[in-house]
Short mmCIF file of C-alpha atoms in Angstrom, two decimals:
data_model
loop_
_atom_site.label_atom_id
_atom_site.label_comp_id
_atom_site.label_asym_id
_atom_site.label_seq_id
_atom_site.Cartn_x
_atom_site.Cartn_y
_atom_site.Cartn_z
CA UNK A 22 16.18 -28.04 -12.77
CA UNK A 23 15.17 -31.64 -13.34
CA UNK A 24 16.42 -33.90 -10.55
CA UNK A 25 17.19 -37.43 -11.65
CA UNK A 26 18.55 -39.90 -9.12
CA UNK A 27 21.76 -41.39 -10.56
CA UNK A 28 21.87 -45.17 -10.91
CA UNK A 29 25.03 -46.05 -8.99
CA UNK A 30 25.81 -48.56 -6.23
CA UNK A 31 25.64 -47.28 -2.67
CA UNK A 32 25.25 -48.65 0.83
CA UNK A 33 23.14 -47.49 3.75
CA UNK A 34 23.22 -48.13 7.46
CA UNK A 35 20.02 -48.38 9.50
CA UNK A 36 20.46 -47.99 13.25
CA UNK A 37 17.61 -49.00 15.58
CA UNK A 38 18.48 -47.25 18.86
CA UNK A 39 15.59 -48.69 20.86
CA UNK A 40 15.96 -52.25 19.56
CA UNK A 41 12.48 -52.18 17.98
CA UNK A 42 12.66 -52.53 14.16
CA UNK A 43 9.14 -51.06 13.88
CA UNK A 44 10.10 -48.05 16.00
CA UNK A 45 12.61 -45.25 15.56
CA UNK A 46 15.18 -45.80 12.80
CA UNK A 47 18.19 -43.68 11.86
CA UNK A 48 19.27 -43.98 8.23
CA UNK A 49 22.74 -43.01 7.01
CA UNK A 50 24.27 -43.27 3.56
CA UNK A 51 27.90 -43.93 2.77
CA UNK A 52 30.01 -40.75 2.34
CA UNK A 53 27.07 -38.44 3.14
CA UNK A 54 26.66 -35.77 5.81
CA UNK A 55 22.93 -36.30 6.11
CA UNK A 56 20.87 -38.53 8.36
CA UNK A 57 17.27 -39.66 7.97
CA UNK A 58 14.98 -40.25 10.95
CA UNK A 59 11.96 -42.52 10.51
CA UNK A 60 9.35 -42.92 13.25
CA UNK A 61 5.73 -43.89 13.82
CA UNK A 62 3.18 -41.52 15.30
CA UNK A 63 2.51 -44.01 18.08
CA UNK A 64 6.06 -43.70 19.42
CA UNK A 65 6.48 -39.98 18.74
CA UNK A 66 6.80 -39.00 22.41
CA UNK A 67 9.80 -41.29 22.78
CA UNK A 68 11.32 -40.38 19.40
CA UNK A 69 11.13 -36.61 19.90
CA UNK A 70 13.73 -36.76 22.68
CA UNK A 71 16.41 -37.52 20.07
CA UNK A 72 18.89 -34.68 19.37
CA UNK A 73 18.13 -34.85 15.61
CA UNK A 74 14.75 -33.21 16.30
CA UNK A 75 16.58 -30.05 17.41
CA UNK A 76 18.24 -29.55 14.01
CA UNK A 77 17.15 -27.78 10.84
CA UNK A 78 15.63 -30.12 8.29
CA UNK A 79 12.86 -31.14 5.92
CA UNK A 80 10.16 -33.71 6.71
CA UNK A 81 7.35 -35.75 5.17
CA UNK A 82 4.25 -36.91 7.06
CA UNK A 83 2.63 -40.04 5.59
CA UNK A 84 -0.84 -41.53 6.06
CA UNK A 85 -3.71 -43.20 4.24
CA UNK A 86 -7.14 -41.71 3.60
CA UNK A 87 -10.24 -43.75 4.34
CA UNK A 88 -11.63 -43.35 0.81
CA UNK A 89 -8.47 -43.46 -1.30
CA UNK A 90 -5.75 -45.85 -2.37
CA UNK A 91 -2.81 -43.46 -2.83
CA UNK A 92 -0.94 -42.35 0.30
CA UNK A 93 -1.57 -38.86 1.67
CA UNK A 94 1.57 -36.85 2.43
CA UNK A 95 2.45 -33.47 3.88
CA UNK A 96 5.85 -31.91 3.11
CA UNK A 97 7.37 -29.27 5.35
CA UNK A 98 10.52 -27.80 6.83
CA UNK A 99 11.52 -26.72 10.29
CA UNK A 100 14.23 -24.79 12.07
CA UNK A 101 14.27 -26.97 14.09
CA UNK A 102 12.07 -29.79 12.75
CA UNK A 103 10.92 -30.75 16.26
CA UNK A 104 8.88 -27.57 16.72
CA UNK A 105 6.95 -28.14 13.50
CA UNK A 106 6.43 -31.84 14.17
CA UNK A 107 5.10 -31.07 17.66
CA UNK A 108 2.47 -28.87 16.04
CA UNK A 109 1.51 -31.54 13.50
CA UNK A 110 1.35 -34.20 16.22
CA UNK A 111 -1.45 -32.29 17.95
CA UNK A 112 -3.21 -30.73 14.95
CA UNK A 113 -2.93 -33.07 11.93
CA UNK A 114 -4.83 -36.36 12.21
CA UNK A 115 -4.13 -38.10 8.90
CA UNK A 116 -0.52 -39.20 9.33
CA UNK A 117 0.69 -42.53 10.74
CA UNK A 118 4.44 -42.18 10.28
CA UNK A 119 7.02 -39.64 9.22
CA UNK A 120 10.56 -39.25 7.95
CA UNK A 121 12.81 -36.21 8.15
CA UNK A 122 16.35 -35.37 7.09
CA UNK A 123 18.94 -33.25 8.88
CA UNK A 124 22.74 -33.15 8.80
CA UNK A 125 25.22 -34.51 11.30
CA UNK A 126 27.18 -31.24 11.30
CA UNK A 127 24.21 -28.78 11.44
CA UNK A 128 25.25 -27.39 8.04
CA UNK A 129 21.68 -26.85 6.79
CA UNK A 130 20.05 -23.46 7.31
CA UNK A 131 16.48 -22.18 6.91
CA UNK A 132 16.91 -21.23 3.25
CA UNK A 133 18.43 -24.63 2.40
CA UNK A 134 15.46 -26.59 3.76
CA UNK A 135 12.98 -24.15 2.23
CA UNK A 136 14.41 -25.00 -1.19
CA UNK A 137 14.19 -28.72 -0.42
CA UNK A 138 10.56 -28.29 0.62
CA UNK A 139 9.70 -26.52 -2.65
CA UNK A 140 11.52 -29.09 -4.76
CA UNK A 141 9.87 -32.05 -3.00
CA UNK A 142 6.45 -30.47 -3.50
CA UNK A 143 7.19 -29.98 -7.20
CA UNK A 144 8.38 -33.56 -7.57
CA UNK A 145 5.39 -35.01 -5.71
CA UNK A 146 2.95 -33.02 -7.85
CA UNK A 147 4.64 -34.16 -11.06
CA UNK A 148 4.86 -37.82 -9.98
CA UNK A 149 1.14 -38.03 -9.03
CA UNK A 150 1.80 -41.03 -6.79
CA UNK A 151 0.26 -39.44 -3.69
CA UNK A 152 -2.31 -36.98 -2.39
CA UNK A 153 -0.83 -33.76 -1.06
CA UNK A 154 -2.18 -32.37 2.20
CA UNK A 155 -0.30 -29.12 1.58
CA UNK A 156 -2.70 -26.32 0.72
CA UNK A 157 -0.16 -23.76 -0.45
CA UNK A 158 2.96 -23.82 -2.61
CA UNK A 159 5.72 -21.80 -0.90
CA UNK A 160 8.02 -19.53 -2.89
CA UNK A 161 11.60 -20.72 -3.38
CA UNK A 162 14.23 -18.82 -1.38
CA UNK A 163 17.04 -16.81 -2.94
CA UNK A 164 20.27 -18.82 -2.83
CA UNK A 165 23.67 -18.48 -4.42
CA UNK A 166 24.52 -20.77 -7.33
CA UNK A 167 26.89 -22.71 -5.07
CA UNK A 168 24.24 -23.18 -2.38
CA UNK A 169 21.71 -24.38 -4.96
CA UNK A 170 24.19 -26.99 -6.19
CA UNK A 171 24.92 -28.17 -2.64
CA UNK A 172 21.26 -28.36 -1.67
CA UNK A 173 20.26 -30.22 -4.82
CA UNK A 174 23.11 -32.70 -4.28
CA UNK A 175 21.85 -33.32 -0.75
CA UNK A 176 18.32 -33.73 -2.11
CA UNK A 177 19.46 -36.37 -4.61
CA UNK A 178 20.77 -38.47 -1.73
CA UNK A 179 17.46 -38.06 0.07
CA UNK A 180 15.56 -39.18 -3.02
CA UNK A 181 17.63 -42.37 -3.21
CA UNK A 182 16.72 -43.18 0.42
CA UNK A 183 12.97 -42.48 0.35
CA UNK A 184 12.04 -45.75 -1.47
CA UNK A 185 14.15 -47.75 1.01
CA UNK A 186 11.98 -46.55 3.89
CA UNK A 187 8.74 -47.23 2.00
CA UNK A 188 8.02 -43.89 0.34
CA UNK A 189 8.02 -44.01 -3.47
CA UNK A 190 6.10 -40.85 -4.32
CA UNK A 191 8.68 -38.43 -5.72
CA UNK A 192 9.87 -39.98 -8.98
CA UNK A 193 7.74 -39.48 -12.07
CA UNK A 194 7.39 -42.66 -14.08
CA UNK A 195 9.03 -42.38 -17.48
CA UNK A 196 9.76 -44.98 -20.14
CA UNK A 197 13.38 -46.03 -19.65
CA UNK A 198 14.18 -48.07 -22.75
CA UNK A 199 12.61 -49.06 -26.04
CA UNK A 200 14.29 -52.47 -25.71
CA UNK A 201 12.03 -53.52 -22.82
CA UNK A 202 9.50 -56.28 -23.48
CA UNK A 203 6.24 -54.47 -24.30
CA UNK A 204 3.03 -56.17 -23.22
CA UNK A 205 -0.54 -55.25 -24.03
CA UNK A 206 -4.16 -55.70 -23.04
CA UNK A 207 -6.86 -55.54 -25.68
CA UNK A 208 -10.32 -56.08 -24.20
CA UNK A 209 -13.67 -54.34 -23.77
CA UNK A 210 -12.82 -51.97 -26.61
CA UNK A 211 -9.68 -50.54 -24.99
CA UNK A 212 -5.98 -51.05 -25.64
CA UNK A 213 -3.21 -50.62 -23.07
CA UNK A 214 0.55 -51.05 -23.26
CA UNK A 215 2.97 -51.70 -20.41
CA UNK A 216 6.13 -53.39 -19.23
CA UNK A 217 7.77 -54.79 -16.10
CA UNK A 218 10.19 -52.50 -14.28
CA UNK A 219 12.24 -52.70 -11.10
CA UNK A 220 9.74 -50.31 -9.48
CA UNK A 221 6.68 -52.37 -10.45
CA UNK A 222 4.55 -52.59 -13.59
CA UNK A 223 4.50 -49.50 -15.81
CA UNK A 224 1.49 -48.61 -17.97
CA UNK A 225 2.49 -46.34 -20.83
CA UNK A 226 1.09 -42.91 -21.61
CA UNK A 227 -1.78 -43.13 -24.11
CA UNK A 228 -3.06 -46.46 -22.81
CA UNK A 229 -6.81 -46.75 -22.38
CA UNK A 230 -9.04 -47.93 -19.55
CA UNK A 231 -12.73 -48.77 -19.41
CA UNK A 232 -15.07 -46.37 -17.63
CA UNK A 233 -17.57 -48.90 -16.30
CA UNK A 234 -16.66 -50.94 -13.22
CA UNK A 235 -18.09 -54.36 -12.44
CA UNK A 236 -20.26 -54.77 -9.36
CA UNK A 237 -17.69 -57.10 -7.81
CA UNK A 238 -14.67 -54.81 -8.22
CA UNK A 239 -12.56 -54.62 -5.07
CA UNK A 240 -13.01 -51.35 -3.18
CA UNK A 241 -9.27 -50.68 -3.25
CA UNK A 242 -9.26 -50.94 -7.04
CA UNK A 243 -12.23 -48.60 -7.36
CA UNK A 244 -10.60 -46.10 -4.99
CA UNK A 245 -7.37 -46.25 -6.95
CA UNK A 246 -9.18 -45.50 -10.21
CA UNK A 247 -10.81 -42.53 -8.50
CA UNK A 248 -7.46 -41.32 -7.19
CA UNK A 249 -5.85 -41.53 -10.64
CA UNK A 250 -8.71 -39.52 -12.14
CA UNK A 251 -8.38 -36.91 -9.40
CA UNK A 252 -4.60 -36.70 -9.92
CA UNK A 253 -4.94 -36.34 -13.68
CA UNK A 254 -3.12 -39.58 -14.45
CA UNK A 255 -6.36 -40.79 -16.07
CA UNK A 256 -8.32 -38.40 -18.31
CA UNK A 257 -11.97 -38.84 -19.25
CA UNK A 258 -12.17 -38.84 -23.05
CA UNK A 259 -15.90 -39.55 -23.27
CA UNK A 260 -16.38 -43.28 -23.74
CA UNK A 261 -13.15 -44.34 -22.00
CA UNK A 262 -10.26 -43.16 -19.86
CA UNK A 263 -6.78 -42.44 -21.21
CA UNK A 264 -3.45 -42.36 -19.36
CA UNK A 265 -2.00 -38.85 -19.56
CA UNK A 266 1.45 -40.07 -18.50
CA UNK A 267 3.36 -43.26 -17.76
CA UNK A 268 2.31 -44.67 -14.39
CA UNK A 269 3.87 -47.38 -12.24
CA UNK A 270 1.64 -49.84 -10.36
CA UNK A 271 2.64 -52.17 -7.56
CA UNK A 272 1.86 -55.25 -9.68
CA UNK A 273 0.65 -56.27 -13.17
CA UNK A 274 -2.65 -57.37 -11.61
CA UNK A 275 -3.30 -53.93 -10.12
CA UNK A 276 -2.50 -52.34 -13.48
CA UNK A 277 -4.83 -54.75 -15.31
CA UNK A 278 -7.59 -54.22 -12.74
CA UNK A 279 -7.49 -50.44 -13.16
CA UNK A 280 -7.61 -50.80 -16.96
CA UNK A 281 -10.43 -53.36 -17.03
CA UNK A 282 -12.51 -52.01 -14.13
CA UNK A 283 -12.55 -55.36 -12.33
CA UNK A 284 -10.39 -57.79 -10.43
CA UNK A 285 -7.84 -59.26 -12.83
CA UNK A 286 -4.90 -61.63 -12.94
CA UNK A 287 -2.20 -59.55 -14.58
CA UNK A 288 -0.03 -62.57 -15.30
CA UNK A 289 -2.67 -63.85 -17.74
CA UNK A 290 -4.19 -60.54 -18.93
CA UNK A 291 -0.93 -58.96 -20.14
CA UNK A 292 0.36 -60.51 -23.37
CA UNK A 293 3.32 -60.11 -25.72
CA UNK A 294 3.06 -59.32 -29.43
CA UNK A 295 3.08 -63.04 -30.26
CA UNK A 296 0.24 -63.79 -27.83
CA UNK A 297 2.21 -65.23 -24.91
CA UNK A 298 0.97 -64.25 -21.47
CA UNK A 299 3.20 -62.66 -18.86
CA UNK A 300 2.96 -65.92 -16.92
CA UNK A 301 4.28 -67.87 -19.91
CA UNK A 302 7.10 -65.37 -20.42
CA UNK A 303 8.12 -65.58 -16.75
CA UNK A 304 7.97 -69.37 -16.82
CA UNK A 305 10.17 -69.44 -19.93
CA UNK A 306 12.63 -67.01 -18.33
CA UNK A 307 12.76 -69.11 -15.17
CA UNK A 308 13.48 -72.25 -17.21
CA UNK A 309 16.23 -70.42 -19.08
CA UNK A 310 17.88 -69.43 -15.80
CA UNK A 311 17.69 -73.02 -14.55
CA UNK A 312 19.34 -74.22 -17.76
CA UNK A 313 22.24 -71.76 -17.24
CA UNK A 314 22.76 -73.10 -13.73
#
């Protein structure tokens, strides 16, 4: 089943029980039985005393590798989650923060969260926006048709919350509309196409990137190119790289840098069909908005 987060208005409530906005946070969504718990590793000993840790749920550990640009994540489930997180606190070094989801009414059971774990692993692998620390792919549990529907509905609400807590690794980038302004880069013998999106800057499948990097390329950019090759987002076609799927970048400059193998100003590198730069397009759009006001 393909899970697609519906585009509809919703509200969330973030409660900070300790008064520290960088510490433990409880996230609730309107008309939802679930609750998300976000915490840093540094305050784990204080966070673990919360009653939510004693419930059945699914969790994601998040960290950054020293030689990569994409986040490293580990997805798991626990009955209760606290027992599993205690183990990871002492044995897994990579993670800096974590988020887990349980229900307010303890309605989730072991099979429910096992399905969520499998689905999140599948989504993360397809999205290729992170490095997975999981070594094995668990088998999905046997559930009734009704339970599958309930669990997947719960999971959709989770997926809408993940980006709000800083974790955008589960949604595969796909072209949303042919009416979007398409921009291109044509340089160094490669051609790339992309567009601005609410999630960032999307480079389209089939776009090309140079293989050679300049000596002055930023280490982050070089690491990101390496990560995308490792994930299979970029394929080596011999004299250049090619995007195997649409991929969203945090900014047009990051996208341009990966394509050109050097530091780049995306606002001047990306151009429309009539030769206008992204900067010129944004300036024109800004002037148009001012005129309407």
